[in-house]
Coordinates of C-alpha atoms and ligand atoms in Angstrom, one line a residue:
M1 CA 15.7 5.4 17.1
K2 CA 13.9 8.5 16.6
V3 CA 12.9 8.4 12.3
L4 CA 14.0 11.8 11.5
D5 CA 17.8 10.2 13.2
A6 CA 18.0 7.6 11.2
K7 CA 20.1 7.7 8.0
F8 CA 17.7 6.7 5.2
V9 CA 15.7 9.1 6.5
Q10 CA 18.2 11.9 6.0
G11 CA 19.4 10.5 2.6
F12 CA 15.4 10.9 1.5
I13 CA 15.4 14.2 3.1
R14 CA 18.3 15.6 1.1
M15 CA 17.1 14.2 -2.2
C16 CA 14.2 16.6 -1.6
D17 CA 16.2 19.6 -0.9
D18 CA 18.9 18.3 -4.2
G19 CA 15.4 18.4 -6.4
W20 CA 14.1 21.9 -4.8
Q21 CA 17.7 23.6 -5.6
Q22 CA 17.5 22.2 -9.2
G23 CA 14.6 23.6 -10.3
W24 CA 12.2 20.7 -10.6
H25 CA 9.3 20.7 -8.0
E26 CA 7.3 24.5 -8.5
R27 CA 4.6 24.3 -6.0
N28 CA 3.7 20.9 -5.5
G29 CA 5.7 18.7 -8.1
G30 CA 6.5 16.0 -8.1
N31 CA 6.9 12.8 -5.2
L32 CA 9.4 10.8 -4.0
S33 CA 9.3 6.9 -2.5
Y34 CA 11.5 4.5 -0.9
R35 CA 11.0 0.8 -0.1
L36 CA 13.1 0.1 3.2
K37 CA 15.8 -2.3 4.2
E38 CA 14.4 -5.2 6.8
E39 CA 16.9 -3.3 8.9
E40 CA 15.9 0.7 8.8
V41 CA 12.1 -0.7 9.7
R42 CA 13.7 -2.3 12.5
Q43 CA 15.7 0.4 13.3
V44 CA 12.5 2.8 13.7
R45 CA 9.5 0.2 14.6
T46 CA 9.3 2.0 18.1
A47 CA 8.7 5.3 16.9
L48 CA 6.0 4.1 14.6
S49 CA 2.2 4.1 15.7
F50 CA 0.6 0.6 13.7
D51 CA -3.1 1.9 14.9
G52 CA -3.5 3.9 12.1
A53 CA -6.8 2.7 9.3
W54 CA -6.1 1.0 6.1
H55 CA -6.5 2.7 3.0
P56 CA -7.0 1.5 -0.7
I57 CA -3.8 1.5 -3.1
G58 CA -5.8 2.4 -6.0
T59 CA -3.8 -0.6 -7.7
S60 CA -3.1 -4.0 -7.0
V61 CA 0.8 -4.4 -5.4
P62 CA 1.2 -8.1 -4.6
G63 CA 4.9 -7.6 -5.1
L64 CA 5.1 -5.6 -2.8
S65 CA 2.9 -6.8 0.0
G66 CA 4.2 -6.4 4.0
E67 CA 6.9 -3.9 2.8
F68 CA 7.2 -0.2 4.0
F69 CA 7.8 3.0 2.3
M70 CA 8.4 6.2 3.1
V71 CA 6.8 8.7 0.7
T72 CA 6.2 12.1 0.0
G73 CA 2.5 14.0 1.1
S74 CA 0.1 14.5 -1.4
G75 CA 0.4 18.5 -2.1
K76 CA 3.0 19.2 -0.2
Y77 CA 5.7 21.3 -1.6
F78 CA 9.8 19.6 -2.1
R79 CA 10.7 23.3 -1.1
N80 CA 9.5 22.7 2.5
V81 CA 10.7 19.7 3.1
I82 CA 13.6 20.1 4.6
L83 CA 11.8 22.4 7.1
D84 CA 9.1 20.4 8.6
P85 CA 9.8 16.9 7.2
E86 CA 6.9 15.3 9.7
D87 CA 4.2 17.7 8.2
S88 CA 5.6 16.5 4.6
L89 CA 6.2 12.9 4.8
C90 CA 4.9 9.7 6.0
L91 CA 6.1 6.0 6.4
I92 CA 3.6 3.5 5.4
E93 CA 3.1 -0.3 5.6
L94 CA 1.5 -2.5 3.0
D95 CA -1.1 -4.9 4.0
G96 CA -0.8 -8.9 3.1
K97 CA -2.2 -8.4 -0.3
G98 CA -1.0 -6.0 -2.1
E99 CA -3.9 -3.8 -1.9
N100 CA -4.1 -1.3 1.3
Y101 CA -1.4 1.3 2.7
R102 CA -1.3 2.9 6.7
I103 CA 0.5 5.6 7.5
L104 CA 2.3 4.8 10.2
W105 CA 4.2 8.0 10.8
G106 CA 4.2 11.6 9.4
L107 CA 1.7 13.8 8.0
C108 CA 1.3 15.4 11.5
H109 CA -0.9 17.6 10.4
G110 CA -3.0 15.5 8.2
G111 CA -3.0 14.3 4.8
R112 CA -2.1 11.4 2.2
P113 CA 0.7 10.0 0.4
T114 CA 1.5 11.4 -3.1
S115 CA -1.6 11.2 -5.6
E116 CA 1.1 9.4 -7.8
L117 CA 1.7 6.1 -5.2
P118 CA -0.4 3.6 -7.9
S119 CA 2.5 5.0 -10.3
H120 CA 5.3 4.6 -7.6
L121 CA 4.5 1.5 -6.2
M122 CA 3.5 0.0 -9.2
N123 CA 6.7 0.6 -10.2
H124 CA 9.0 -0.4 -7.5
E125 CA 6.5 -4.1 -8.1
V126 CA 8.2 -4.5 -11.4
K127 CA 11.9 -3.0 -10.3
K128 CA 12.5 -4.7 -7.2
R129 CA 11.4 -8.4 -9.2
A130 CA 13.3 -7.4 -12.3
S131 CA 16.8 -5.8 -10.0
K132 CA 16.3 -8.5 -7.8
G133 CA 15.4 -6.9 -4.8
A134 CA 18.0 -3.8 -5.4
H135 CA 16.8 -0.9 -6.2
R136 CA 14.5 1.2 -3.7
V137 CA 14.0 4.3 -5.4
I138 CA 11.5 5.8 -7.5
Y139 CA 11.7 9.2 -8.0
H140 CA 9.1 11.5 -10.1
A141 CA 10.5 15.5 -11.1
H142 CA 9.5 18.0 -13.3
T143 CA 12.5 18.5 -15.3
T144 CA 12.1 21.5 -17.3
N145 CA 14.2 20.9 -20.6
I146 CA 12.9 17.2 -21.3
I147 CA 9.2 18.6 -20.7
A148 CA 10.0 21.4 -23.8
L149 CA 11.2 18.4 -25.8
T150 CA 8.0 16.2 -25.7
F151 CA 6.4 19.0 -27.8
V152 CA 8.9 18.7 -30.6
L153 CA 10.9 15.4 -30.5
P154 CA 8.4 12.3 -31.6
L155 CA 7.2 10.5 -28.5
K156 CA 9.4 7.2 -29.1
S157 CA 12.3 5.5 -27.0
E158 CA 14.3 5.4 -29.8
V159 CA 14.0 8.9 -30.7
F160 CA 14.1 10.2 -27.2
T161 CA 17.4 7.9 -26.2
R162 CA 19.5 8.2 -29.3
E163 CA 18.9 12.2 -29.1
L164 CA 20.0 12.1 -25.6
W165 CA 22.9 9.5 -25.8
E166 CA 24.0 12.5 -28.7
M167 CA 24.0 15.0 -25.7
A168 CA 26.6 13.9 -23.7
T169 CA 29.3 11.1 -24.4
E170 CA 28.3 9.5 -21.0
C171 CA 24.5 9.6 -20.9
P172 CA 24.7 6.0 -22.5
V173 CA 26.7 4.6 -20.0
V174 CA 24.6 6.5 -17.3
F175 CA 21.4 5.1 -18.6
P176 CA 22.5 2.0 -21.4
S177 CA 19.0 0.4 -21.7
G178 CA 17.9 3.9 -22.9
I179 CA 14.2 5.9 -22.1
G180 CA 11.0 4.9 -21.9
V181 CA 8.4 7.6 -23.1
V182 CA 4.6 7.6 -22.0
D183 CA 2.3 9.5 -24.5
W184 CA 0.1 12.2 -22.7
M185 CA -1.9 10.7 -20.0
V186 CA -4.4 11.8 -17.0
P187 CA -1.8 11.9 -13.9
G188 CA -2.2 10.2 -10.4
G189 CA -4.1 6.8 -11.6
R190 CA -4.1 3.4 -12.4
E191 CA -3.7 3.7 -16.3
I192 CA -0.3 5.5 -16.1
A193 CA 1.0 3.7 -13.5
V194 CA 0.0 0.8 -15.5
E195 CA 1.8 2.4 -18.8
T196 CA 4.8 3.5 -16.7
S197 CA 5.8 0.3 -14.7
K198 CA 5.1 -1.8 -18.4
L199 CA 8.2 0.3 -19.8
M200 CA 9.8 0.5 -16.2
E201 CA 10.5 -3.7 -17.2
E202 CA 12.9 -2.4 -19.9
Y203 CA 14.1 1.2 -18.9
D204 CA 15.5 2.9 -15.5
V205 CA 13.6 6.3 -17.2
A206 CA 10.1 6.7 -18.3
V207 CA 9.5 10.3 -19.7
W208 CA 5.7 11.6 -19.2
A209 CA 5.1 13.6 -22.2
H210 CA 4.5 17.6 -21.1
H211 CA 5.0 16.2 -17.3
G212 CA 8.0 15.1 -16.5
M213 CA 10.1 11.9 -15.6
F214 CA 10.4 9.0 -13.4
C215 CA 13.4 7.7 -12.4
S216 CA 14.2 4.2 -10.5
G217 CA 17.5 3.0 -8.7
E218 CA 19.1 1.4 -6.1
D219 CA 20.0 4.4 -3.9
F220 CA 19.3 8.4 -3.7
D221 CA 22.6 9.3 -5.4
Q222 CA 21.6 6.8 -8.1
A223 CA 18.1 8.0 -8.7
F224 CA 18.8 11.6 -8.4
G225 CA 22.2 11.4 -10.6
L226 CA 20.0 9.3 -13.5
M227 CA 17.3 12.4 -13.2
H228 CA 20.4 14.8 -13.1
T229 CA 21.9 13.0 -16.2
V230 CA 18.6 13.1 -18.4
E231 CA 18.1 16.7 -17.9
K232 CA 21.0 17.8 -18.6
S233 CA 21.5 16.6 -21.5
A234 CA 18.5 17.1 -22.5
E235 CA 18.9 20.9 -21.7
I236 CA 21.8 20.4 -24.5
L237 CA 19.9 19.1 -26.8
V238 CA 17.2 22.5 -26.2
K239 CA 20.4 24.8 -26.4
M240 CA 21.6 22.8 -30.0
L241 CA 18.1 22.8 -31.1
S242 CA 17.5 26.8 -30.5
I243 CA 21.5 27.6 -32.0
R244 CA 20.3 25.5 -35.2
P245 CA 17.9 22.9 -35.8
D246 CA 21.0 20.4 -37.3
K247 CA 24.2 19.5 -35.9
L248 CA 27.8 20.3 -38.2
Q249 CA 29.0 17.0 -36.2
T250 CA 28.0 14.5 -33.7
I251 CA 28.5 10.6 -32.2
L252 CA 27.9 8.5 -34.7
P253 CA 26.4 4.8 -34.2
E254 CA 30.0 3.7 -34.3
D255 CA 31.2 5.9 -32.2
F256 CA 28.5 4.3 -29.8
R257 CA 29.6 0.9 -30.3
N258 CA 33.2 1.7 -29.4
L259 CA 32.4 3.3 -26.7
A260 CA 29.9 0.8 -25.6
R261 CA 32.9 -1.7 -26.2
E262 CA 35.5 0.3 -24.1
F263 CA 32.8 1.2 -21.0
K264 CA 31.6 -2.7 -20.8
V265 CA 28.1 -1.5 -21.4
T266 CA 25.5 -3.0 -24.1
L267 CA 23.4 -0.9 -26.1
P268 CA 20.8 -1.8 -27.9
E269 CA 20.8 -1.9 -31.9
K270 CA 17.1 -0.4 -32.2
F271 CA 19.0 2.8 -30.9
L272 CA 21.8 3.0 -32.9
Y273 CA 19.1 3.5 -36.1
E274 CA 20.7 5.1 -39.2
K275 CA 19.3 8.8 -39.6
Ligands
13P301 P1 1.3 15.1 -5.5 O1 1.4 16.7 -4.7 O2 -0.1 14.5 -4.6 O3 2.8 14.3 -4.9 O4 1.5 15.5 -6.9 C1 2.2 16.4 -7.7 C2 2.7 15.6 -9.3 O5 3.7 15.9 -9.4 C3 1.1 14.3 -9.8 O6 2.3 14.0 -10.7
ZN302 ZN1 4.0 15.5 -12.0

């Protein structure tokens, strides 16, 4: 089968376009990666070239050795993915040590995978283990309202989680384990990848201060839906803070406990502190 005809590739392209339409991907901002299932590799194998050079990932992900990923290219615009996916995306394979990758398809006019490949792959490695193989999508977006909040809220998981849970009743059901927060760091390297992947042990969302967000999910719907929910909640908080700095009423810790019981989710008590 042609790579572009595969259902996972169609899903990947649609998600890039959805993100662009949300306004989260100015210029080349943001990146997306998907860990292929074995049957998906089989579907497209004859359309792949296995003679490309190996390149260092910049970190080590032995838990992903031999895995195949579709990823956005570095410097590529999400806006263009739907028009020319073969120029914007690539399919890569990792070597037996999880230290090098090679391009098997895509980036037809040259280029390399996203500069955030270390963060994507280290997050995939953690999530693959923690979810027993269920999580396959890692998504990085420059979400406007979350970025704005990183200038005015303390950069603490407890605060971001609690404030965003309060903004929409279903938020604790969508991200019950909460949100991790990474202080400002230089993007694109191993250091920020290590910090982010540590948080991914516990959370499915990590905020990068003054930069954006990383989300993990089992499929495109779940990862996009999570990004969308957190960012919408951040938008409500920005609006609320713009009207007046305090709340007249809100959802209280006891309300969250009742919600957790009814919706059968576990909400860690560390987020339900008295203010
Ligand atoms: P890339 O174009 O290399 O994917 O970088 C975009 C980005 O958002 C970096 O954090
Ligand atoms: Zn970025």
